[in-house]
């Protein structure tokens, strides 16, 4: 029974079967970002986590650590203390009866009954503590623990207990240990950290190079465009392999270039145009035997006035990229300072562009260049100086050079434009 | 840019952004043409197109090379449109097919001078369920059994909705016709 309406199906299939519809340009814009996110979501997520962890650690280390609460957490565990002391000590038979901490600063005497001085020297500890601990079977509680080395036999019964903060043993890098720490030089074990985060920002200065089209056009652009200050902000995750460093991360870079295109021309102004009465002509009709002469026509010259009109197309051409660097570097350590040399490449992803340039056919007409390269690869190199504030945190200043390896425009655009950028980043480095 | 379809697919498999854009540029018109038949508006159709393109790019490595690539993409777009419908539709219309018995049927009542947009509008005016069934059956060529499985409805519902869709479309087409219906219609007695 329903077959009678099948012609409806056929009609619609014929009419709409191959139907095509034009999409808004925004569709690709949305899709591009979705694809970008799909492709790099893990990287972006990981970088964000690293940034957040780095910030969290930085904040907690520099602000929360000084809380008086940490000083109140004192656990008196005399028995454990004695055992731990023996397990990690070497007694050196000297005349003095005082305890030196790992950095050689004099501390409270342990006990008068102990006739041997206990010297606690960090270098010896580093070389001996593992062996001693393994013999006694007492595990280290921390990699950075600074055990006491005993060079001579010592009996538990001969040592009286001290008030002891267990956190000194379990967390020697805490604030409780802070008063024993030397701050004038960089502790050697700091250099054994293998992971760090850089957070930085700074200004940059980009110089543009134009090639690939008529020299007159390029000269016109060079004449009317000038270099301008940009900036960047970012975070790097760094792997330390001895003195070698592999760096990656994410940063947001802004390239600016000033343009000053002014087009002046003369435009006819009817309002200001006028009759020049000094040039008035009067035609008089006065034939013979007609009588009184008659004015046949009066005319004056119409003076056209043109006004100067200036169209100001000045402004800022701007490109913004998310950039993911990959660099390798070498680090020279010197007490509280470190110098690093890094070089590598970065992949940039265009997130914003506003590039207005003269039209190829009419240089006075300024148009949006449009055809931008969505990705950009750069060569980068930097030399950084780090200053250690403490064991884990350092400030740095990093002058850098960056050069586009391809044009900011895509291959269909006749003009090639590349930026050479110098800049300086200021930041903080946090070791893990 | 001269690039073969095979090369384009290979580059898209490698998530080459430029190739993805080229693929989108080459096919979006025809794919959006499908989406507008299933959507109620162009905005909805563009959303479906975007979801469909993402699915295409995700699954492009599974394209075996057998059959038309465009056909493969169109099937994905249709499936996305169906998924979108199932996700958004809260109510299905269930009618007894016997209710429709005894209706008069008309033939050759379609005006000759219709624009594509007018035809498309008649489809947009259909209830979503009707539109889905009509598109799948009449234009894509699915059977009622397949439609029932895809939309999660019974075969009878599919048949009912198709019939109602046809009748509704016929009326809408008649309204579009500027020629008096009495001259244009031939009534067939059932």
Coordinates of C-alpha atoms in Angstrom, one line a residue:
Chain A
X1 CA 0.0 0.0 0.0
X2 CA 2.8 2.3 0.8
X3 CA 4.4 1.8 -2.7
X4 CA 2.4 4.7 -4.0
X5 CA 4.5 7.2 -2.1
X6 CA 7.8 5.8 -3.3
X7 CA 8.1 8.5 -5.8
X8 CA 8.7 10.8 -2.9
X9 CA 11.8 8.8 -2.0
X10 CA 13.0 8.9 -5.6
X11 CA 12.4 12.6 -5.8
X12 CA 14.4 13.4 -2.7
X13 CA 17.2 11.0 -3.6
X14 CA 17.5 12.6 -7.0
X15 CA 17.3 16.1 -5.6
X16 CA 19.5 15.7 -2.5
X17 CA 21.6 12.7 -3.2
X18 CA 24.6 14.7 -4.4
X19 CA 23.8 17.8 -2.5
X20 CA 26.7 20.0 -1.5
X21 CA 26.8 22.8 1.0
X22 CA 29.3 25.4 1.7
X23 CA 30.7 25.5 5.2
X24 CA 31.6 28.5 7.2
X25 CA 35.4 29.0 7.5
X26 CA 35.0 28.8 11.3
X27 CA 34.3 25.0 10.9
X28 CA 37.9 24.3 10.0
X29 CA 39.1 26.7 12.7
X30 CA 37.3 24.7 15.4
X31 CA 38.3 21.4 13.8
X32 CA 42.0 22.5 13.6
X33 CA 42.1 23.2 17.3
X34 CA 40.3 20.0 18.2
X35 CA 42.9 18.1 16.1
X36 CA 45.7 20.0 17.6
X37 CA 44.4 19.2 21.1
X38 CA 44.0 15.5 20.2
X39 CA 47.5 15.3 18.9
X40 CA 49.2 17.1 21.7
X41 CA 46.9 16.7 24.7
X42 CA 49.3 14.4 26.5
X43 CA 52.2 16.7 26.0
X44 CA 50.2 19.7 27.0
X45 CA 48.7 17.9 30.0
X46 CA 52.1 16.7 31.1
X47 CA 53.6 20.1 30.7
X48 CA 50.8 21.7 32.6
X49 CA 51.3 19.2 35.4
X50 CA 55.0 19.8 35.5
X51 CA 54.3 23.6 35.6
X52 CA 51.8 23.1 38.4
X53 CA 54.1 20.7 40.3
X54 CA 57.0 23.0 39.9
X55 CA 55.0 26.0 41.1
X56 CA 53.6 24.0 44.0
X57 CA 57.0 22.8 45.0
X58 CA 58.5 26.3 44.6
X59 CA 55.8 27.8 46.8
X60 CA 55.9 25.1 49.4
X61 CA 59.7 25.0 49.6
X62 CA 60.1 28.8 49.8
X63 CA 57.1 29.7 52.0
X64 CA 55.7 26.7 53.9
X65 CA 59.1 25.4 55.0
X66 CA 59.7 28.3 57.2
X67 CA 56.5 27.6 59.1
X68 CA 57.1 27.4 62.9
X69 CA 54.9 24.3 62.9
X70 CA 57.8 22.2 61.5
X71 CA 60.0 23.1 64.4
X72 CA 57.4 21.8 66.8
X73 CA 57.4 18.4 65.3
X74 CA 60.0 16.9 67.5
X75 CA 60.1 13.2 68.3
X76 CA 62.2 12.0 71.2
X77 CA 63.1 8.5 70.5
X78 CA 66.2 7.9 72.5
X79 CA 66.6 4.2 71.9
X80 CA 66.3 4.6 68.2
X81 CA 68.6 7.5 68.3
X82 CA 71.4 5.5 70.0
X83 CA 71.1 2.7 67.6
X84 CA 71.0 5.0 64.6
X85 CA 74.0 6.8 65.9
X86 CA 76.1 3.7 66.2
X87 CA 74.9 2.3 63.0
X88 CA 76.1 5.4 61.1
X89 CA 79.2 6.5 63.0
X90 CA 82.9 6.2 62.7
X91 CA 84.8 7.3 65.8
X92 CA 88.0 9.1 65.2
X93 CA 90.3 8.9 68.3
X94 CA 91.0 12.6 69.0
X95 CA 91.2 14.6 72.1
X96 CA 88.3 16.8 71.6
X97 CA 84.9 15.9 72.7
X98 CA 82.6 17.7 70.5
X99 CA 80.4 16.8 67.7
X100 CA 80.8 18.3 64.3
X101 CA 78.0 18.3 61.9
X102 CA 78.4 17.2 58.4
X103 CA 79.6 20.6 57.2
X104 CA 82.1 21.0 60.0
X105 CA 80.2 23.4 62.2
X106 CA 80.7 22.8 66.0
X107 CA 77.6 21.4 67.7
X108 CA 76.7 20.3 71.2
X109 CA 78.9 17.7 72.9
X110 CA 77.3 14.3 73.0
X111 CA 78.3 13.2 76.4
X112 CA 81.2 13.5 78.7
X113 CA 81.4 9.8 79.2
X114 CA 82.4 9.4 75.6
X115 CA 86.1 10.0 75.4
X116 CA 86.4 10.0 71.7
X117 CA 85.5 12.8 69.4
X118 CA 83.0 12.1 66.8
X119 CA 83.8 13.8 63.6
X120 CA 81.2 13.8 61.0
X121 CA 82.6 14.6 57.7
X122 CA 80.4 14.6 54.8
X123 CA 82.9 13.3 52.2
X124 CA 83.7 10.3 54.4
X125 CA 80.1 9.7 55.0
X126 CA 79.4 9.6 51.3
X127 CA 82.0 7.0 50.7
X128 CA 81.5 4.9 53.8
X129 CA 77.9 5.0 54.9
X130 CA 76.5 2.5 52.4
X131 CA 79.0 -0.2 53.5
X132 CA 78.5 0.4 57.2
X133 CA 74.8 0.4 56.9
X134 CA 74.7 -2.8 54.9
X135 CA 76.9 -4.5 57.5
X136 CA 74.7 -3.6 60.3
X137 CA 71.6 -4.1 58.4
X138 CA 70.1 -0.8 59.1
X139 CA 68.5 0.8 56.0
X140 CA 69.1 4.3 55.0
X141 CA 66.0 6.3 55.5
X142 CA 66.9 8.8 52.8
X143 CA 69.2 9.1 49.9
X144 CA 70.4 12.4 51.2
X145 CA 70.9 11.2 54.7
X146 CA 74.1 12.3 56.2
X147 CA 75.2 9.4 58.4
X148 CA 77.7 9.6 61.2
X149 CA 80.8 7.6 60.7
X150 CA 82.3 5.8 63.7
X151 CA 86.0 5.0 63.3
X152 CA 86.4 3.3 66.7
X153 CA 84.4 0.8 68.6
X154 CA 81.7 2.5 70.7
X155 CA 79.3 0.9 73.1
X156 CA 75.7 1.7 73.3
X157 CA 76.0 1.7 77.1
X158 CA 78.6 4.3 76.9
X159 CA 76.4 6.8 75.2
X160 CA 73.7 8.7 77.0
X161 CA 70.8 9.9 75.1
X162 CA 70.4 13.3 73.7
X163 CA 67.2 15.1 72.9
X164 CA 66.9 14.1 69.3
X165 CA 64.7 15.1 66.5
X166 CA 63.9 12.1 64.4
X167 CA 63.2 14.3 61.5
X168 CA 66.9 15.1 61.4
X169 CA 67.5 11.5 60.4
X170 CA 64.5 10.9 58.2
X171 CA 64.4 14.3 56.5
X172 CA 67.8 15.9 56.7
X173 CA 66.8 18.4 54.1
X174 CA 64.0 19.8 56.2
X175 CA 64.1 23.1 58.0
X176 CA 65.1 21.2 61.2
X177 CA 68.4 20.6 59.6
X178 CA 68.7 24.1 58.2
X179 CA 70.9 25.5 60.9
X180 CA 73.5 22.8 60.2
X181 CA 73.6 23.6 56.5
X182 CA 76.4 25.6 54.9
X183 CA 75.0 28.2 52.6
X184 CA 78.2 29.7 51.2
X185 CA 78.9 26.9 48.7
X186 CA 76.9 24.5 46.7
X187 CA 76.7 21.1 48.4
X188 CA 78.1 18.4 46.1
X189 CA 75.0 16.2 46.2
X190 CA 72.9 19.0 44.7
X191 CA 74.7 18.3 41.4
X192 CA 73.3 14.7 41.5
X193 CA 69.7 15.8 41.0
X194 CA 68.5 14.6 37.7
X195 CA 65.3 16.5 37.0
X196 CA 64.5 20.1 37.2
X197 CA 61.9 22.6 36.0
X198 CA 62.5 26.1 34.6
X199 CA 59.9 28.8 34.8
X200 CA 60.7 31.9 32.9
X201 CA 59.6 35.0 31.0
X202 CA 61.3 37.8 29.2
X203 CA 61.4 40.3 26.4
X204 CA 62.6 39.6 22.9
X205 CA 63.5 41.6 19.8
X206 CA 62.7 40.2 16.3
X207 CA 64.2 41.2 13.0
X208 CA 62.3 40.3 9.9
X209 CA 63.9 39.1 6.6
X210 CA 61.8 39.3 3.4
X211 CA 62.6 37.4 0.3
X212 CA 60.9 35.9 -2.7
X213 CA 59.1 38.7 -4.6
X214 CA 59.7 41.8 -6.6
X215 CA 62.5 43.8 -5.0
X216 CA 60.5 47.0 -5.2
X217 CA 57.7 45.5 -3.2
X218 CA 60.1 44.1 -0.6
X219 CA 61.9 47.4 -0.4
X220 CA 58.5 49.1 0.2
X221 CA 57.7 46.7 3.0
X222 CA 61.1 47.0 4.6
X223 CA 60.8 50.8 4.4
X224 CA 57.5 50.8 6.2
X225 CA 57.9 48.0 8.7
X226 CA 60.3 48.1 11.6
X227 CA 61.3 45.6 14.3
X228 CA 59.5 45.7 17.6
X229 CA 59.7 44.2 21.1
X230 CA 58.0 40.9 21.7
X231 CA 58.0 38.6 24.7
X232 CA 57.7 35.0 25.7
X233 CA 56.7 33.0 28.8
X234 CA 57.1 29.3 29.4
X235 CA 58.2 26.4 31.3
X236 CA 60.8 23.7 30.6
X237 CA 61.3 20.2 32.0
X238 CA 65.0 19.3 32.1
X239 CA 66.8 16.0 32.5
X240 CA 70.3 16.2 33.9
X241 CA 72.7 13.5 32.9
X242 CA 75.9 14.4 34.7
X243 CA 76.7 17.8 33.2
X244 CA 74.6 17.2 30.1
X245 CA 71.0 18.5 30.1
X246 CA 68.1 17.7 27.8
X247 CA 65.4 20.3 27.8
X248 CA 61.9 20.3 26.6
X249 CA 58.8 22.2 27.6
X250 CA 56.3 24.6 26.3
X251 CA 56.3 28.4 25.8
X252 CA 54.2 31.1 24.5
X253 CA 56.0 33.5 22.2
X254 CA 54.8 36.7 20.7
X255 CA 56.5 38.3 17.7
X256 CA 55.7 41.9 17.0
X257 CA 56.6 44.2 14.1
X258 CA 55.5 47.8 13.7
X259 CA 54.1 48.9 10.4
X260 CA 53.7 52.5 9.4
X261 CA 51.8 52.6 6.1
X262 CA 50.4 56.0 5.4
X263 CA 48.8 56.6 2.1
X264 CA 48.2 60.2 1.1
X265 CA 46.2 61.4 -1.8
X266 CA 44.3 64.5 -3.0
X267 CA 40.5 64.3 -2.9
X268 CA 38.3 66.7 -4.7
X269 CA 36.3 68.8 -2.2
X270 CA 33.1 70.3 -3.7
X271 CA 32.4 72.2 -0.5
X272 CA 35.7 74.1 -0.7
X273 CA 35.6 74.7 -4.4
X274 CA 34.6 78.1 -5.6
X275 CA 34.0 80.5 -8.5
X276 CA 36.9 82.7 -9.2
X277 CA 35.2 86.0 -9.7
X278 CA 38.3 87.7 -10.9
X279 CA 38.0 85.7 -14.0
X280 CA 34.3 86.6 -14.6
X281 CA 33.4 87.0 -18.2
X282 CA 30.3 89.0 -19.3
X283 CA 28.9 88.6 -22.8
X284 CA 26.8 91.5 -23.9
X285 CA 24.4 91.3 -26.7
X286 CA 24.3 94.7 -28.5
X287 CA 23.4 94.4 -32.1
X288 CA 23.1 97.6 -34.2
X289 CA 19.7 99.3 -34.2
X290 CA 18.5 97.0 -31.4
X291 CA 18.4 99.6 -28.7
X292 CA 19.7 98.9 -25.1
X293 CA 22.5 96.4 -24.9
X294 CA 21.6 93.2 -23.0
X295 CA 23.8 90.9 -20.9
X296 CA 23.7 87.7 -22.8
X297 CA 25.9 85.5 -20.4
X298 CA 28.0 85.8 -17.3
X299 CA 30.6 83.2 -16.5
X300 CA 33.3 82.7 -13.9
X301 CA 36.0 80.0 -13.7
X302 CA 35.1 77.2 -11.2
X303 CA 38.1 76.6 -9.1
X304 CA 38.3 73.0 -7.9
X305 CA 39.9 72.5 -4.6
X306 CA 41.5 69.2 -3.6
X307 CA 42.3 68.3 0.0
X308 CA 45.0 66.0 1.2
X309 CA 43.6 62.8 2.7
X310 CA 45.9 60.5 4.6
X311 CA 44.9 56.9 5.3
X312 CA 46.8 55.7 8.3
X313 CA 47.3 51.9 8.3
X314 CA 49.9 52.0 11.1
X315 CA 49.8 49.4 13.7
X316 CA 51.3 46.2 14.9
X317 CA 51.7 43.0 12.9
X318 CA 51.7 40.2 15.4
X319 CA 52.3 36.5 15.5
X320 CA 51.7 34.3 18.5
X321 CA 53.0 30.7 18.8
X322 CA 52.9 27.9 21.3
X323 CA 56.4 26.5 21.0
X324 CA 57.8 23.2 22.1
X325 CA 61.6 23.3 22.3
X326 CA 64.0 20.3 22.4
X327 CA 67.5 21.2 23.4
X328 CA 70.7 19.7 24.6
X329 CA 73.1 21.6 26.7
X330 CA 76.2 21.4 28.9
X331 CA 76.5 22.8 32.3
X332 CA 79.6 24.2 34.0
X333 CA 79.3 24.3 37.8
X334 CA 81.2 26.8 40.0
X335 CA 80.2 27.0 43.6
X336 CA 77.0 29.0 43.8
X337 CA 76.9 29.6 40.1
X338 CA 76.4 27.4 37.0
X339 CA 76.8 28.3 33.4
X340 CA 74.9 26.5 30.7
X341 CA 75.1 26.4 27.0
X342 CA 72.1 24.9 25.2
X343 CA 71.1 24.5 21.6
X344 CA 68.3 22.7 19.7
X345 CA 65.1 23.2 17.8
X346 CA 61.6 24.2 18.6
X347 CA 58.3 23.5 16.9
X348 CA 55.9 26.4 17.0
X349 CA 52.1 26.2 16.5
X350 CA 50.5 29.4 15.4
X351 CA 47.6 30.5 17.6
X352 CA 47.1 34.0 16.5
X353 CA 48.2 36.1 13.5
X354 CA 47.5 39.6 12.4
X355 CA 49.7 40.5 9.5
X356 CA 48.6 43.4 7.3
X357 CA 50.7 44.1 4.3
X358 CA 50.5 46.1 1.0
X359 CA 48.5 44.4 -1.7
X360 CA 50.7 43.1 -4.5
X361 CA 49.0 45.0 -7.2
X362 CA 48.4 48.2 -5.4
X363 CA 50.8 49.0 -2.7
X364 CA 48.6 51.7 -1.3
X365 CA 46.0 49.2 -0.4
X366 CA 46.7 47.3 2.8
X367 CA 45.3 43.8 3.1
X368 CA 45.4 40.9 5.6
X369 CA 48.2 38.6 4.4
X370 CA 46.1 35.6 5.4
X371 CA 48.1 32.7 4.2
X372 CA 50.1 31.9 7.3
X373 CA 52.0 28.8 8.1
X374 CA 50.3 27.0 11.0
X375 CA 53.5 25.4 12.2
X376 CA 57.0 26.8 12.5
X377 CA 60.3 25.3 13.2
X378 CA 63.1 27.3 14.8
X379 CA 66.7 26.9 15.6
X380 CA 67.4 28.1 19.2
X381 CA 70.5 28.5 21.3
X382 CA 71.0 30.1 24.7
X383 CA 73.7 30.7 27.3
X384 CA 72.3 30.8 30.8
X385 CA 73.8 31.8 34.2
X386 CA 72.3 30.2 37.3
X387 CA 72.6 31.4 40.8
X388 CA 71.7 29.0 43.6
X389 CA 69.5 30.4 46.3
X390 CA 69.6 27.1 48.2
X391 CA 70.0 23.4 47.5
X392 CA 67.2 23.2 45.1
X393 CA 66.2 26.6 43.9
X394 CA 68.2 28.9 41.6
X395 CA 67.5 32.0 39.7
X396 CA 68.7 32.3 36.1
X397 CA 69.1 34.7 33.3
X398 CA 69.2 33.3 29.8
X399 CA 70.0 35.3 26.7
X400 CA 69.0 33.4 23.6
X401 CA 69.0 33.5 19.9
X402 CA 66.2 32.0 17.8
X403 CA 65.8 31.8 14.0
X404 CA 62.8 30.7 12.0
X405 CA 63.8 27.8 9.7
X406 CA 60.9 28.4 7.4
X407 CA 58.7 31.3 6.3
X408 CA 55.8 32.5 8.4
X409 CA 53.7 32.4 5.3
X410 CA 52.7 29.1 3.6
X411 CA 54.3 28.0 0.3
X412 CA 51.5 29.5 -1.8
X413 CA 52.3 33.0 -0.6
X414 CA 54.8 34.8 -2.9
X415 CA 56.7 36.4 -0.1
X416 CA 58.9 34.6 2.4
X417 CA 59.3 36.1 5.8
X418 CA 61.5 34.8 8.6
X419 CA 62.3 36.2 12.0
X420 CA 65.6 36.3 13.7
X421 CA 65.0 36.9 17.4
X422 CA 67.3 37.7 20.3
X423 CA 65.9 37.8 23.8
X424 CA 66.5 37.3 27.4
X425 CA 64.6 35.2 29.8
X426 CA 64.5 35.6 33.5
X427 CA 63.4 32.7 35.6
X428 CA 63.6 30.2 38.4
X429 CA 65.0 26.7 38.3
X430 CA 63.8 24.1 40.7
X431 CA 65.7 20.8 41.2
X432 CA 63.8 17.6 42.0
Chain B
X1 CA 48.8 21.3 -4.7
X2 CA 48.8 18.1 -6.7
X3 CA 48.5 15.2 -4.5
X4 CA 46.9 11.9 -5.0
X5 CA 44.1 10.6 -2.7
X6 CA 46.3 7.7 -1.6
X7 CA 49.1 10.1 -0.6
X8 CA 46.6 12.3 1.1
X9 CA 45.3 9.4 3.2
X10 CA 48.8 8.3 4.0
X11 CA 49.7 11.8 5.2
X12 CA 46.5 12.1 7.2
X13 CA 47.3 8.7 8.8
X14 CA 50.5 10.4 10.0
X15 CA 48.4 13.3 11.4
X16 CA 49.9 15.8 9.0
X17 CA 48.0 19.0 9.7
X18 CA 48.3 20.3 6.2
X19 CA 47.0 17.1 4.7
X20 CA 44.1 17.1 7.1
X21 CA 43.2 20.5 6.0
X22 CA 43.4 19.6 2.4
X23 CA 41.2 16.5 3.0
X24 CA 38.7 18.7 4.8
X25 CA 38.8 21.3 2.0
X26 CA 38.3 18.6 -0.7
X27 CA 35.4 16.9 0.8
X28 CA 33.6 19.2 3.3
X29 CA 31.0 20.4 0.8
X30 CA 29.7 16.9 0.0
X31 CA 30.0 15.8 3.6
X32 CA 28.2 18.9 4.8
X33 CA 25.5 18.2 2.2
X34 CA 24.8 15.0 4.1
X35 CA 24.9 16.6 7.5
X36 CA 22.3 19.3 6.5
X37 CA 19.9 16.5 5.6
X38 CA 20.1 15.0 9.1
X39 CA 20.4 18.2 11.1
X40 CA 17.6 20.6 11.9
X41 CA 19.8 23.6 11.1
X42 CA 23.1 24.4 9.4
X43 CA 24.7 25.0 12.8
X44 CA 23.7 21.6 13.9
X45 CA 24.9 20.2 10.6
X46 CA 28.3 21.8 11.1
X47 CA 28.6 20.3 14.5
X48 CA 27.9 16.9 13.1
X49 CA 30.5 17.6 10.3
X50 CA 33.1 18.5 12.9
X51 CA 32.4 15.4 15.0
X52 CA 32.4 13.3 11.8
X53 CA 35.7 14.7 10.6
X54 CA 37.3 14.0 13.9
X55 CA 36.1 10.4 13.7
X56 CA 37.4 10.2 10.2
X57 CA 40.8 11.4 11.2
X58 CA 40.9 9.0 14.1
X59 CA 40.0 6.0 12.0
X60 CA 41.6 6.9 8.7
X61 CA 44.3 4.3 9.4
X62 CA 41.6 1.6 9.3
X63 CA 40.6 2.5 5.8
X64 CA 41.6 -0.5 3.8
X65 CA 41.6 1.1 0.4
X66 CA 38.8 -1.0 -0.9
X67 CA 35.9 0.9 -2.2
X68 CA 35.5 4.6 -2.6
X69 CA 37.2 6.7 0.1
X70 CA 34.5 9.3 -0.2
X71 CA 31.9 6.6 0.3
X72 CA 33.8 5.4 3.4
X73 CA 33.8 9.0 4.8
X74 CA 30.1 9.4 4.0
X75 CA 29.2 6.3 5.9
X76 CA 31.1 7.6 8.9
X77 CA 29.3 10.9 8.7
X78 CA 26.0 9.2 8.6
X79 CA 26.9 7.1 11.6
X80 CA 27.9 10.2 13.5
X81 CA 24.6 11.8 12.5
X82 CA 22.8 8.8 13.9
X83 CA 24.9 8.8 17.1
X84 CA 24.1 12.5 17.5
X85 CA 20.4 11.8 17.0
X86 CA 20.4 9.0 19.5
X87 CA 22.4 11.1 22.0
X88 CA 20.0 14.0 21.8
X89 CA 16.7 12.4 21.2
X90 CA 14.7 11.7 24.4
X91 CA 11.5 10.5 22.8
X92 CA 10.8 8.1 20.1
X93 CA 7.5 8.0 18.3
X94 CA 5.8 4.7 18.2
X95 CA 2.8 4.3 16.1
X96 CA 0.7 1.4 15.0
X97 CA 1.2 0.9 11.3
X98 CA -2.4 -0.1 10.9
X99 CA -3.5 3.4 11.8
X100 CA -2.3 4.5 8.4
X101 CA -4.3 2.2 6.3
X102 CA -7.0 3.6 4.1
X103 CA -5.3 6.9 3.3
X104 CA -5.6 8.2 -0.3
X105 CA -2.3 8.3 -2.2
X106 CA -1.3 10.9 -4.6
X107 CA 1.1 10.7 -7.6
X108 CA 2.9 13.3 -9.6
X109 CA 2.1 16.0 -7.1
X110 CA 5.6 17.4 -7.0
X111 CA 6.2 20.8 -8.6
X112 CA 8.8 21.1 -11.2
X113 CA 10.2 24.4 -10.3
X114 CA 11.5 23.7 -6.8
X115 CA 14.8 25.0 -5.6
X116 CA 17.1 22.7 -3.7
X117 CA 16.8 24.9 -0.6
X118 CA 13.1 24.5 -0.7
X119 CA 13.4 20.8 -0.8
X120 CA 15.9 20.8 2.0
X121 CA 13.6 23.0 4.1
X122 CA 10.8 20.4 3.8
X123 CA 13.1 17.8 5.3
X124 CA 14.2 20.2 8.0
X125 CA 10.6 20.7 9.0
X126 CA 10.1 17.0 9.7
X127 CA 10.3 15.8 13.2
X128 CA 13.7 14.5 14.0
X129 CA 12.8 10.8 14.1
X130 CA 10.9 11.0 10.8
X131 CA 13.8 12.8 9.2
X132 CA 16.3 10.2 10.4
X133 CA 14.3 7.3 9.1
X134 CA 13.5 9.0 5.8
X135 CA 17.1 9.9 5.1
X136 CA 18.4 6.5 6.0
X137 CA 15.8 4.7 4.0
X138 CA 15.1 6.9 1.0
X139 CA 18.5 8.4 0.4
X140 CA 21.1 6.2 2.0
X141 CA 19.3 3.0 1.1
X142 CA 19.2 1.3 4.4
X143 CA 16.6 -1.4 5.1
X144 CA 14.1 -1.1 7.9
X145 CA 15.9 -3.8 9.8
X146 CA 19.2 -1.9 9.6
X147 CA 17.5 1.4 10.6
X148 CA 15.8 -0.3 13.5
X149 CA 19.1 -1.6 14.8
X150 CA 20.9 1.7 14.2
X151 CA 18.2 3.9 15.8
X152 CA 17.2 1.4 18.5
X153 CA 13.6 1.3 17.4
X154 CA 11.4 -1.5 16.1
X155 CA 11.0 -2.2 12.4
X156 CA 7.4 -1.3 12.6
X157 CA 8.3 2.1 14.1
X158 CA 10.7 2.6 11.3
X159 CA 8.1 1.8 8.7
X160 CA 5.5 4.0 10.4
X161 CA 7.9 6.9 10.6
X162 CA 8.9 6.5 7.0
X163 CA 5.3 6.6 5.9
X164 CA 4.5 9.6 8.0
X165 CA 7.5 11.3 6.7
X166 CA 6.5 10.7 3.1
X167 CA 3.0 12.0 3.7
X168 CA 4.3 15.0 5.5
X169 CA 6.8 15.7 2.8
X170 CA 4.1 15.4 0.1
X171 CA 2.0 17.9 1.8
X172 CA 4.9 20.3 2.2
X173 CA 5.8 19.9 -1.4
X174 CA 2.2 20.6 -2.4
X175 CA 2.2 23.8 -0.4
X176 CA 5.3 24.9 -2.3
X177 CA 3.5 24.4 -5.6
X178 CA 2.1 27.6 -7.0
X179 CA -0.1 25.7 -9.4
X180 CA -3.5 25.0 -8.0
X181 CA -3.6 21.6 -6.6
X182 CA -6.8 20.7 -8.4
X183 CA -4.9 20.9 -11.7
X184 CA -1.8 19.3 -10.6
X185 CA -3.0 16.3 -8.5
X186 CA -4.3 13.1 -9.6
X187 CA -6.1 11.3 -6.9
X188 CA -5.8 7.6 -6.9
X189 CA -8.5 5.7 -5.2
X190 CA -7.4 3.0 -2.9

